[in-house]
CSV table of C-alpha atoms in Angstrom, one decimal:
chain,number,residue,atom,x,y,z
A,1,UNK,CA,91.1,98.1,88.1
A,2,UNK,CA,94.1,96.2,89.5
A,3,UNK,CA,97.6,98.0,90.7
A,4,UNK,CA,100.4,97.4,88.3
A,5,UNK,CA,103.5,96.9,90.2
A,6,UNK,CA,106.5,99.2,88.8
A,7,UNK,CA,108.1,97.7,85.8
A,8,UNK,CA,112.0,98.0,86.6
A,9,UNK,CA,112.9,97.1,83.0
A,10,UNK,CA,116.9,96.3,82.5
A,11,UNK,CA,118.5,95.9,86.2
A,12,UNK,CA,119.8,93.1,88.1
A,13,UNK,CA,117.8,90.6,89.6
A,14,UNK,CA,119.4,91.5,92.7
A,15,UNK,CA,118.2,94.9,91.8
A,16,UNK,CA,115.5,94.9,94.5
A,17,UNK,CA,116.9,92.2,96.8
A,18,UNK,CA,116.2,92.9,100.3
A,19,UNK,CA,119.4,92.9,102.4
A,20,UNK,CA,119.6,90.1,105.0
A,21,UNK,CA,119.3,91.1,108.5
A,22,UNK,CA,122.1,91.9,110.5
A,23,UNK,CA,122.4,90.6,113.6
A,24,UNK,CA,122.4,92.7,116.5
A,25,UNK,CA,121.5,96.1,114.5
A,26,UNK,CA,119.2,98.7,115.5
A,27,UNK,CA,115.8,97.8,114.5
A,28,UNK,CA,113.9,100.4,112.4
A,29,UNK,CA,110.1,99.7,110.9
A,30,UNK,CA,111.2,97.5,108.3
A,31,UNK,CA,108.8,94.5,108.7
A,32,UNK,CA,111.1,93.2,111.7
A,33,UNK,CA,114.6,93.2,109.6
A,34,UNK,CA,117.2,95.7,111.3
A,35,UNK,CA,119.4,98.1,109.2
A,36,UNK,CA,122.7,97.8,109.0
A,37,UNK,CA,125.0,100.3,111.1
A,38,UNK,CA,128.5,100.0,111.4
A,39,UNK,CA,128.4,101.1,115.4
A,40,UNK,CA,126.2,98.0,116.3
A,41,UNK,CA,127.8,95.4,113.8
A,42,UNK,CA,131.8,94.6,114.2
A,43,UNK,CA,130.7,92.7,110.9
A,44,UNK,CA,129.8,95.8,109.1
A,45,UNK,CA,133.0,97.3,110.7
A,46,UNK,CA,135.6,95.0,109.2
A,47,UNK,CA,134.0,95.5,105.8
A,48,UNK,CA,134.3,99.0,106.1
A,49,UNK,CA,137.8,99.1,107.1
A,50,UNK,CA,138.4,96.4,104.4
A,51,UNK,CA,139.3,98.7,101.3
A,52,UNK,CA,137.2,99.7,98.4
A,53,UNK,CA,136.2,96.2,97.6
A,54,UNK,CA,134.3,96.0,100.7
A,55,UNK,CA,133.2,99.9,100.5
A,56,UNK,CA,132.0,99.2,97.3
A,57,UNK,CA,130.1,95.9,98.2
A,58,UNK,CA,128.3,97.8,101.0
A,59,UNK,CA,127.4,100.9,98.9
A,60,UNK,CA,126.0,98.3,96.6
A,61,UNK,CA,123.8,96.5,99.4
A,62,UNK,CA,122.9,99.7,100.8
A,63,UNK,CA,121.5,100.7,97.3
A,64,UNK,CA,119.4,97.5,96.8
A,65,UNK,CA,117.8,98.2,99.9
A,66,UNK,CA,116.7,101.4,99.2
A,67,UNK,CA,115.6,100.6,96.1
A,68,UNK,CA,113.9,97.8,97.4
A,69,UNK,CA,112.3,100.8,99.8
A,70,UNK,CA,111.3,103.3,97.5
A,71,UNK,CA,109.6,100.6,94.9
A,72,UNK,CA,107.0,99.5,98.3
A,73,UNK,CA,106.7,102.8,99.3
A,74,UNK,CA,105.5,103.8,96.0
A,75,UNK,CA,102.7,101.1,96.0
A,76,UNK,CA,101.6,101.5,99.5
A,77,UNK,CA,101.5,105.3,98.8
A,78,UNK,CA,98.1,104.5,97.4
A,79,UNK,CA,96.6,102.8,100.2
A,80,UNK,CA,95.4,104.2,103.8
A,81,UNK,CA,99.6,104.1,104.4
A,82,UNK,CA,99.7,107.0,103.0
A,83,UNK,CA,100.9,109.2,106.4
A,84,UNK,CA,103.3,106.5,107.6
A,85,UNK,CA,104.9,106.6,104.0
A,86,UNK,CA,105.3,110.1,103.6
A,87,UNK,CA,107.1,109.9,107.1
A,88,UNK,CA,109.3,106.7,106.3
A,89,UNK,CA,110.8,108.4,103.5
A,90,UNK,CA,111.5,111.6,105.3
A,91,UNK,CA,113.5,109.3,107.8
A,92,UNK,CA,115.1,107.5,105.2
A,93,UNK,CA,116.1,110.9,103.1
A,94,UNK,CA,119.5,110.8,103.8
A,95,UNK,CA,120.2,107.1,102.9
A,96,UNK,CA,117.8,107.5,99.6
A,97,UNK,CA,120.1,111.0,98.3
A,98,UNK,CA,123.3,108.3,99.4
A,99,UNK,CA,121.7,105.5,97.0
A,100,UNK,CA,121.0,107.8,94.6
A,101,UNK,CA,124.3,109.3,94.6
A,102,UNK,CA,125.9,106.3,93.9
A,103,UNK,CA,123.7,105.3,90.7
A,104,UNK,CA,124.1,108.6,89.2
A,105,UNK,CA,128.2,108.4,89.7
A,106,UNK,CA,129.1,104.6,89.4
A,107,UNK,CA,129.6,103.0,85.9
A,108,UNK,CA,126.5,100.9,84.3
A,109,UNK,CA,124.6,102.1,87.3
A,110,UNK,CA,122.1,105.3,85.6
A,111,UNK,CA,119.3,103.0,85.0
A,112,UNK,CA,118.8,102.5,88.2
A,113,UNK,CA,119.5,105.8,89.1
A,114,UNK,CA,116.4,106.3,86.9
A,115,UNK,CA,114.7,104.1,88.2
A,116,UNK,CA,115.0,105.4,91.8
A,117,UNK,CA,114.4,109.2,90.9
A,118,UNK,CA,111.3,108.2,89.0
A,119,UNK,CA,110.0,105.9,91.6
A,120,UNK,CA,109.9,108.7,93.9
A,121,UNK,CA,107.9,111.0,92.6
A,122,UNK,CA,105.2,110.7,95.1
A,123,UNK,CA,107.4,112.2,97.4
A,124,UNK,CA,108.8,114.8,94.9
A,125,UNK,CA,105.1,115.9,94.0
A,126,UNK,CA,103.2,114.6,97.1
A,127,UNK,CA,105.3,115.7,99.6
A,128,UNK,CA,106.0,119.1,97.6
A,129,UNK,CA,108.1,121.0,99.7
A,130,UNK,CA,111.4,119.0,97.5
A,131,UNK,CA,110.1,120.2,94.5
A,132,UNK,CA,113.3,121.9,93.6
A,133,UNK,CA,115.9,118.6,94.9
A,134,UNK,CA,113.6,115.9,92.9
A,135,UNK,CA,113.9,118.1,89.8
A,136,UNK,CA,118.0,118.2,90.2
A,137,UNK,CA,118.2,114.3,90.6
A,138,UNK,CA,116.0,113.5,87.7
A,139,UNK,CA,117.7,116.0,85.4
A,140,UNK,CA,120.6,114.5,86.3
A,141,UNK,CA,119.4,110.9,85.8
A,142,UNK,CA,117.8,111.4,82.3
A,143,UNK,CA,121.1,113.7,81.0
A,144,UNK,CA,123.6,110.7,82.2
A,145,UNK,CA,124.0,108.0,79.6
A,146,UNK,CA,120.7,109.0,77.2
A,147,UNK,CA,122.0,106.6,74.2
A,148,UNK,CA,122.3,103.5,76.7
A,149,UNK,CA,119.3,104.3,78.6
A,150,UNK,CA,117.0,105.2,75.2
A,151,UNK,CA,113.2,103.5,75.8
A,152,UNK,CA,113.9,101.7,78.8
A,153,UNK,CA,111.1,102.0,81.1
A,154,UNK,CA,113.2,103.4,84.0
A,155,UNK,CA,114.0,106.3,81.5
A,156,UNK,CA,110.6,106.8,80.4
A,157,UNK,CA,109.3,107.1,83.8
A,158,UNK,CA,112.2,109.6,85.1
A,159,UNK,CA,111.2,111.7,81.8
A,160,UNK,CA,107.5,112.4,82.7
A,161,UNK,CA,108.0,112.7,86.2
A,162,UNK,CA,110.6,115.2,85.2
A,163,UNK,CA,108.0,116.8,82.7
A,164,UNK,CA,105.6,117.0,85.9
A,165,UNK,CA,107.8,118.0,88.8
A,166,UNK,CA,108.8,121.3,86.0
A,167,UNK,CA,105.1,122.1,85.3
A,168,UNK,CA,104.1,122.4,89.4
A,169,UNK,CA,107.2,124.5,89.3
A,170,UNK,CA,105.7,126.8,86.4
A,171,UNK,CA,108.8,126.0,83.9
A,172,UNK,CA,107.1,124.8,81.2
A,173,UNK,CA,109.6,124.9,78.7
A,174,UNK,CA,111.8,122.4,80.4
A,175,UNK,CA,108.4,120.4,80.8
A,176,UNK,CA,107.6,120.6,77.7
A,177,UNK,CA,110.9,119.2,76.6
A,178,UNK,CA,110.9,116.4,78.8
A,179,UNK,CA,107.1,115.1,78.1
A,180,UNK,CA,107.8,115.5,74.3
A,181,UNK,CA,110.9,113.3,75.0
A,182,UNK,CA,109.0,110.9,76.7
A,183,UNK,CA,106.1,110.6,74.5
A,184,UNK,CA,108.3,110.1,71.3
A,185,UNK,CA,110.7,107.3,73.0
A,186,UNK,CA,107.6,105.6,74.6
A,187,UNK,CA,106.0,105.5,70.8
A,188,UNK,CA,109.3,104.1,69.5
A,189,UNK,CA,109.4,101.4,72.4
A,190,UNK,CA,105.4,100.6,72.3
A,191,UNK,CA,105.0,101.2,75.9
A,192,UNK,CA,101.6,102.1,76.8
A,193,UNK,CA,102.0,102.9,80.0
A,194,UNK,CA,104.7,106.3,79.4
A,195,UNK,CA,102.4,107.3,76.5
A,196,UNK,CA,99.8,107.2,78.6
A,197,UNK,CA,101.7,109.1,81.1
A,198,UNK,CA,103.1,111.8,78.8
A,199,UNK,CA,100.0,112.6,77.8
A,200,UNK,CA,98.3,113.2,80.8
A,201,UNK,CA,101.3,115.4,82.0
A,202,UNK,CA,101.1,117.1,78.4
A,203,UNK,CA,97.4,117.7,79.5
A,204,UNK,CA,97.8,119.0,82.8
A,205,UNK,CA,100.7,121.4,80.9
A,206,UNK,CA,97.7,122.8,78.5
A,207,UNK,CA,95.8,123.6,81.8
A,208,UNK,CA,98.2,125.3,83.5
A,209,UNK,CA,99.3,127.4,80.1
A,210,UNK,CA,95.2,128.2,80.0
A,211,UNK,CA,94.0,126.4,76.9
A,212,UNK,CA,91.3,124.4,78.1
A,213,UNK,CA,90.3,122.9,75.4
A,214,UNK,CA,93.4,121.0,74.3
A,215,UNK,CA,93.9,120.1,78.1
A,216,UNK,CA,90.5,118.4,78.3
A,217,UNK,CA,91.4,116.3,74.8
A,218,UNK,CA,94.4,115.5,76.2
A,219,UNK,CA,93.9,114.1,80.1
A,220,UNK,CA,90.9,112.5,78.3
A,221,UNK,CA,92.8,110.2,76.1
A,222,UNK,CA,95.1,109.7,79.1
A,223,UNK,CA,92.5,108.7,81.1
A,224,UNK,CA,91.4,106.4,78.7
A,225,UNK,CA,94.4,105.0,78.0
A,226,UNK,CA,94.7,104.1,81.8
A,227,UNK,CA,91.3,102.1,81.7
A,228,UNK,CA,92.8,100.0,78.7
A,229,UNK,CA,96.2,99.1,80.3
A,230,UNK,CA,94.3,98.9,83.9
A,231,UNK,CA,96.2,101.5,85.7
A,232,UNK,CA,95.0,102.8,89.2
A,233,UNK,CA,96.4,105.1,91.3
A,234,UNK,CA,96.9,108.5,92.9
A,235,UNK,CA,98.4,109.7,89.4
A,236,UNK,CA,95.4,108.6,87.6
A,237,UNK,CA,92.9,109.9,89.9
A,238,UNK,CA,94.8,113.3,90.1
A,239,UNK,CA,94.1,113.0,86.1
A,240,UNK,CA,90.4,113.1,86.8
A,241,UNK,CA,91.0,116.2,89.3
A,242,UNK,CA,92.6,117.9,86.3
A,243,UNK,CA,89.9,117.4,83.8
A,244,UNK,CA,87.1,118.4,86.2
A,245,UNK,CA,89.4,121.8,86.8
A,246,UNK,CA,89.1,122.3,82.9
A,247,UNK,CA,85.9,121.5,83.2
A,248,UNK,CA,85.3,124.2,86.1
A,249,UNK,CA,87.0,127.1,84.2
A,250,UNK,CA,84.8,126.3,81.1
A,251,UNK,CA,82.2,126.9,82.9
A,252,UNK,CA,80.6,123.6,83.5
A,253,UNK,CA,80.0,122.8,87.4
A,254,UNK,CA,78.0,120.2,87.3
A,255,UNK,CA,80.0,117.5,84.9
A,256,UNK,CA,82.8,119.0,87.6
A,257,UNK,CA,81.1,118.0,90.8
A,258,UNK,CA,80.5,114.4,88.9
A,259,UNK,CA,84.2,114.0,88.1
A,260,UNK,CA,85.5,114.8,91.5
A,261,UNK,CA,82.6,112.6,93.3
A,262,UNK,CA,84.0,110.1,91.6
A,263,UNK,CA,87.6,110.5,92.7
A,264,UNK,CA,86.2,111.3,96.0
A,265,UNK,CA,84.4,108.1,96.2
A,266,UNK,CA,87.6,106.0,95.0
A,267,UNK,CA,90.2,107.8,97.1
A,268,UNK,CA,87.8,107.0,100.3
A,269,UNK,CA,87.3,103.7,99.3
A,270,UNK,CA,91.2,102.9,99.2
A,271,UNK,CA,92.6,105.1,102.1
A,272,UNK,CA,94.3,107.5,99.5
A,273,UNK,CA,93.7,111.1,100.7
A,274,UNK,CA,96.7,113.0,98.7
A,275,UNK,CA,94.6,113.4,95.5
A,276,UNK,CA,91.4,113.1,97.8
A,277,UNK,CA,92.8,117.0,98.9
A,278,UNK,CA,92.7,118.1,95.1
A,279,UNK,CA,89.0,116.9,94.2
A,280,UNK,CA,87.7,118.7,97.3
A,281,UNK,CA,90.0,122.2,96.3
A,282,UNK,CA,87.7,122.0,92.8
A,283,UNK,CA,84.5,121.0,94.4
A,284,UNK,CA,85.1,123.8,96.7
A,285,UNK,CA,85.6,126.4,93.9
A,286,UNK,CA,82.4,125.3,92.7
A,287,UNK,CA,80.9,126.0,96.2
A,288,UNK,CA,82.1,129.5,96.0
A,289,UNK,CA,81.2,129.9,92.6
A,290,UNK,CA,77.6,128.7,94.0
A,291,UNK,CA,77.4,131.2,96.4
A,292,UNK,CA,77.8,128.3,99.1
A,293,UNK,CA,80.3,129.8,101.0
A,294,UNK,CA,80.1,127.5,104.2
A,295,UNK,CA,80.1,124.4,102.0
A,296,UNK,CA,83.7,126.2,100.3
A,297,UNK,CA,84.8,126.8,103.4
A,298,UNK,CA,84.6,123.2,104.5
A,299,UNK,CA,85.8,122.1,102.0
A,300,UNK,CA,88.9,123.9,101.8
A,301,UNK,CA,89.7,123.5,105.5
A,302,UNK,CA,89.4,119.2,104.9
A,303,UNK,CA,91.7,120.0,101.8
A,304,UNK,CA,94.1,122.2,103.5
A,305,UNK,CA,94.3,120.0,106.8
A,306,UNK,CA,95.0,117.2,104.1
A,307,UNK,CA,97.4,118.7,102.0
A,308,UNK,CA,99.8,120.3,105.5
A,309,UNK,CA,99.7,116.7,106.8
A,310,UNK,CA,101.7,115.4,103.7
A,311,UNK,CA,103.7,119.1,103.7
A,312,UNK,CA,102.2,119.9,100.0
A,313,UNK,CA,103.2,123.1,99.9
A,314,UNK,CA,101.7,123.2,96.3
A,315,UNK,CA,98.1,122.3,97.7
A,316,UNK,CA,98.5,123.8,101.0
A,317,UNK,CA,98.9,127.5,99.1
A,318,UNK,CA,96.2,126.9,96.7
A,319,UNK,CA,94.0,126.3,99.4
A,320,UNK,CA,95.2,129.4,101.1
A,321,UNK,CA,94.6,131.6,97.9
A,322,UNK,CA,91.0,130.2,97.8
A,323,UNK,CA,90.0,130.7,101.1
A,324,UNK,CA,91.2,134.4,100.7
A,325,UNK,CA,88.2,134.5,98.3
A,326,UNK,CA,85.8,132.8,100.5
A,327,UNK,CA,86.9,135.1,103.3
A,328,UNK,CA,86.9,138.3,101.5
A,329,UNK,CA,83.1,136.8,100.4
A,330,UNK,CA,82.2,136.4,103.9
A,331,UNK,CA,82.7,140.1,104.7
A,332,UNK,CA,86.3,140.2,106.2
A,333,UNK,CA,88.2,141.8,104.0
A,334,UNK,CA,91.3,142.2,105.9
A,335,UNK,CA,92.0,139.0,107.3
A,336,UNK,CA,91.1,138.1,103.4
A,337,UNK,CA,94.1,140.4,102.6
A,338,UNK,CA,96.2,138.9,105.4
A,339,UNK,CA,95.9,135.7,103.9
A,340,UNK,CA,96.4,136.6,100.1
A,341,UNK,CA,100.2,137.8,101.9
A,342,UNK,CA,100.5,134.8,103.3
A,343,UNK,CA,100.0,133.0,99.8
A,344,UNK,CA,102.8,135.2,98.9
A,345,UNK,CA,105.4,134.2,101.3
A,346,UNK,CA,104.5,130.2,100.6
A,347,UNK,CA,104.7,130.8,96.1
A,348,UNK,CA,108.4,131.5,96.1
A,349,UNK,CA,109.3,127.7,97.9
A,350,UNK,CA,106.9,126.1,95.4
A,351,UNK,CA,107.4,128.1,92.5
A,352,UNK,CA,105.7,130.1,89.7
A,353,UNK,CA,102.9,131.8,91.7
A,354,UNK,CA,99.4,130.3,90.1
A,355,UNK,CA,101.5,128.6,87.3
A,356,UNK,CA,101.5,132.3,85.8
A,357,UNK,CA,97.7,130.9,84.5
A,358,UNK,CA,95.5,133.2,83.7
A,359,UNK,CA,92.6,130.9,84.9
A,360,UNK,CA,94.2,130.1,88.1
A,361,UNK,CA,94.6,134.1,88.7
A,362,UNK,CA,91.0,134.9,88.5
A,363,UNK,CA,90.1,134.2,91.7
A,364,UNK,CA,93.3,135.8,93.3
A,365,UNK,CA,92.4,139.2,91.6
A,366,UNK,CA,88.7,138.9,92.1
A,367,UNK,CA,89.8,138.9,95.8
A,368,UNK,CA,92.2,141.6,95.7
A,369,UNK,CA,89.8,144.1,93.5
A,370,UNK,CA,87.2,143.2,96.5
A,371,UNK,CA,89.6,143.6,99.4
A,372,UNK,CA,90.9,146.9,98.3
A,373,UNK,CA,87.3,148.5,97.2
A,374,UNK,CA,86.3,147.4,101.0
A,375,UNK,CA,89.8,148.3,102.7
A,376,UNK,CA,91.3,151.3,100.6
A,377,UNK,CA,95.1,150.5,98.9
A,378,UNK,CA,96.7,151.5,102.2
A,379,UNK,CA,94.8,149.8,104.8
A,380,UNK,CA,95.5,146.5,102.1
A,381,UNK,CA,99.1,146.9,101.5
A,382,UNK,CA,99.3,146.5,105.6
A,383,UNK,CA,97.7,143.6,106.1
A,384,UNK,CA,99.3,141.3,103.0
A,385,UNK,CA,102.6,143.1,104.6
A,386,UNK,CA,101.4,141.2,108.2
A,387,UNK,CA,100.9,138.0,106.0
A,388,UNK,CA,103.3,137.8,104.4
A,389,UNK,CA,105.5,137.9,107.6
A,390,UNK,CA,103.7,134.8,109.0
A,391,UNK,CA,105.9,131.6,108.5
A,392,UNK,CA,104.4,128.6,106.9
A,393,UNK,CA,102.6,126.6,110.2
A,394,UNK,CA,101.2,130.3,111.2
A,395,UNK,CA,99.8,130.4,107.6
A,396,UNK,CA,98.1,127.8,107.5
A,397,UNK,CA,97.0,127.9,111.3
A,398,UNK,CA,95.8,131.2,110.3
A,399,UNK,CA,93.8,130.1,107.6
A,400,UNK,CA,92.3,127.2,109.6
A,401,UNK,CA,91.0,130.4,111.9
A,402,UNK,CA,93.1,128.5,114.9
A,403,UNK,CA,95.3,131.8,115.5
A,404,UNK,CA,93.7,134.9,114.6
A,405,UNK,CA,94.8,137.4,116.9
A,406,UNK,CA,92.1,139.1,118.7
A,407,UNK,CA,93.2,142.5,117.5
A,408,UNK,CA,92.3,142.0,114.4
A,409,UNK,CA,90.3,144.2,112.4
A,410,UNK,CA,86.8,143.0,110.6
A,411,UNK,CA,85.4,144.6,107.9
A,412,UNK,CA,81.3,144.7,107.4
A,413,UNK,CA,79.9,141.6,105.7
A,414,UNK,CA,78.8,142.4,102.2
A,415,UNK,CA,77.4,139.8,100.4
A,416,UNK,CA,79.6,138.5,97.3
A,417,UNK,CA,77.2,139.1,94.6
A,418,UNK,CA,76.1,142.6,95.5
A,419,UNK,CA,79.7,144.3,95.3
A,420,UNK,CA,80.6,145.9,92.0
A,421,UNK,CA,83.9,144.1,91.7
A,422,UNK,CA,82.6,140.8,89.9
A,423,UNK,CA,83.9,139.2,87.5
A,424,UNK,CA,83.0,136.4,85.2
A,425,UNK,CA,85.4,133.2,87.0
A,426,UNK,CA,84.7,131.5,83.3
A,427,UNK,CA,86.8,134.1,81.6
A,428,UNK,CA,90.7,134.0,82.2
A,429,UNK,CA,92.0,137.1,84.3
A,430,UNK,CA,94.4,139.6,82.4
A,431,UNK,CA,97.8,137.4,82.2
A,432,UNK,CA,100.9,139.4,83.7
A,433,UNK,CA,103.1,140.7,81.3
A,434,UNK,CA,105.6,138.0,80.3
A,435,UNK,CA,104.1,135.4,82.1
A,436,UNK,CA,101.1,133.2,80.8
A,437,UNK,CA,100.9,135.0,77.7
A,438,UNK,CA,104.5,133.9,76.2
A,439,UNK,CA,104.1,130.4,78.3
A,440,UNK,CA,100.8,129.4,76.1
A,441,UNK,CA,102.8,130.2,73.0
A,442,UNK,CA,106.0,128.3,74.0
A,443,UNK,CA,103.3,125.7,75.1
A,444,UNK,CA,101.4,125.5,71.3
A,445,UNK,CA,104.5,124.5,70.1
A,446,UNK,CA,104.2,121.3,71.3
A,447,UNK,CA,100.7,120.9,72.2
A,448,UNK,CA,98.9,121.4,68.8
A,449,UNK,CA,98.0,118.1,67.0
């Protein structure tokens, strides 16, 4: 499959023009061309002191540059580049909030505002700790101007990436508003590309509001729709990591393993290692659900390494919250509960804890019913009280097995499958009051045919 480079639909030609260097500015890794700063360029100076004219010409050329930026960082994001990427935009934070700033206030400028929000949803999503700003800017950029704005591509894309960014926060109604949005305009406008987009993100809504079946129907049209239009790239991969994880809670491991050997395969052959973290978080529940606990373990510690580099904090505490199992199935029930309170502290800056799924829950209670029958309530309040007091680099460290404190307290090894607190992982754990429950039913509302 070939890359298809972002369609930008209505803007300027000069959209995306890169700005010409300026001479004597400080030079930044922008393929050799310095950035413009008013301390280095008595240029840059006299149009700044020149009135709004020349304020408003530079906010303009500073915007075309970064939207110039954030349209190759979002196709090198799916390349070996990822790292450097993920740390360019970080740099460049400030200057991309400034550029987006001025699309989202300036007249005939909200497409591109669009465009910019939407174009960065690798960072919003990959880079998850921002889950919370990406969501403000793209709400923004989809509310401002919606008649003008209707089908355009820039719209579209700012809609589903909307859609996602809610559902990894666990809001589904305000995802499921978005993606229903973005599926009807895209219909209108015959764009193949945001209807296969809404659907996949309708998809991975089903799976995280626990009905399976509708999720696998949908991410597999989605991911057909992808092969048609020949669309390849973290987003459609992390499609195939979705349907092997409805695959996984249906109970079938093996057509699982397939799917994510795949994506494994792919993301190795292309340098991507974002949604190469995913694939190995389900093939490592299947380890566990194997009884291969060393293989899980593995697993999880190449997913969680992975998934810290790039500051998900979305994968990062789903790795966490799985290797509580695998621990508490090695024998060492305590430092199981330790890490199950570290989990805790993470949730709240990502969002829902487990999506409020019922699926996603199992293994956290299988782990806590274990833990508890092992360590007795008290002893287990204690030490998810010490994890949760653990900040996020000590977390993670801590789950790696890098800084656990000699102190610590090991329970006996028991063998997984000879306690009596098993449960079946293919069955959904009881839903918290309030939470998957009503989300499923706000979810039907859209999701049936």
């Amino acid at each position: 499959m070939r890359r298809r480079r972002p369609d930008l639909g209505r803007r300027p030609r000069r959209a995306l023009r890169t700005p010409r260097p300026v001479r004597g500015g400080p030079r930044q890794d922008t393929g050799g061309r310095p950035l413009p700063h008013a301390r280095h360029d008595p240029g840059l100076r006299r149009r700044l002191a020149g009135g709004d004219r020349g304020r408003a010409r530079l906010r303009r050329r500073h915007r075309d540059w970064y939207l110039g930026l954030a349209t190759w960082c979002e196709l090198d994001w799916f390349s070996p580049r990822q790292g450097e990427v993920a740390a360019r935009v970080e740099a460049e934070l400030p200057n991309l909030r400034a550029a987006l700033e001025y699309c989202l206030t300036e007249p005939d400028e909200t497409h591109l505002g669009q465009y910019l929000a939407g174009s960065l949803w690798f960072y919003w999503a990959g880079c998850g700790r921002l889950l919370a700003e990406g969501r403000h800017w793209l709400e923004q950029a989809v509310q401002l101007d919606a008649e003008d704005t209707a089908n355009d591509q820039s719209r579209l894309k700012a809609l589903w990436v909307l859609g996602y960014v809610a559902i990894l926060q666990g809001d589904t109604v305000p995802a499921l508003a978005a993606l229903q949005e973005c599926r009807e305009e895209a219909d209108q406008a015959a764009n193949p590309t945001a209807v296969a987009y809404a659907e996949h993100r309708t998809g991975c809504l089903a799976l995280v509001t626990d009905d399976m079946a509708r999720a696998e129907t949908l991410l597999r049209s989605a991911l057909d729709r992808y092969q048609q239009i020949g669309e390849l790239n973290s987003n459609v991969l992390m499609g195939q990591v979705e349907l092997a994880m409805t695959r996984a809670f249906q109970g079938d491991l093996a057509d699982a393993v397939k799917l994510c050997e795949d994506v494994r395969r792919v993301c190795e052959d292309h340098g991507e290692r974002w949604t190469r973290a995913y694939a190995l978080y389900v093939l490592a529940y299947v380890a566990w659900s194997d009884g291969e606990l060393v293989l899980a373990r593995d697993l999880l510690a190449d997913c969680l390494g992975s998934a810290h580099g790039f500051r998900d904090l979305l994968g990062s505490v789903l790795a966490v919250e799985l290797l509580a199992l695998v621990t508490v199935a090695e024998g060492d029930a305590a430092e199981a509960a330790l890490l199950q309170g570290a989990a805790a502290g993470m949730w709240p800056t990502v969002g829902l804890p487990l999506f409020g799924s019922a699926y996603y829950n199992a293994p956290h209670e299988l782990c806590e019913a274990m833990a508890r029958e092992r360590l007795g309530d008290a002893r287990y309040d204690e030490c998810v009280r010490e994890g949760a007091r653990l900040g996020r680099e000590a977390a993670v460290a801590r789950a790696l097995g890098q800084e656990r404190s000699p102190g610590t307290l090991r329970s006996p090894r028991v063998p997984l499958r000879r306690t009596a607190a098993i449960v079946d992982m293919r069955k959904p754990a009881a839903s918290p009051p309030g939470r998957a429950g009503s989300r499923r039913a706000d979810a039907e509302l859209v999701l049936r045919p």
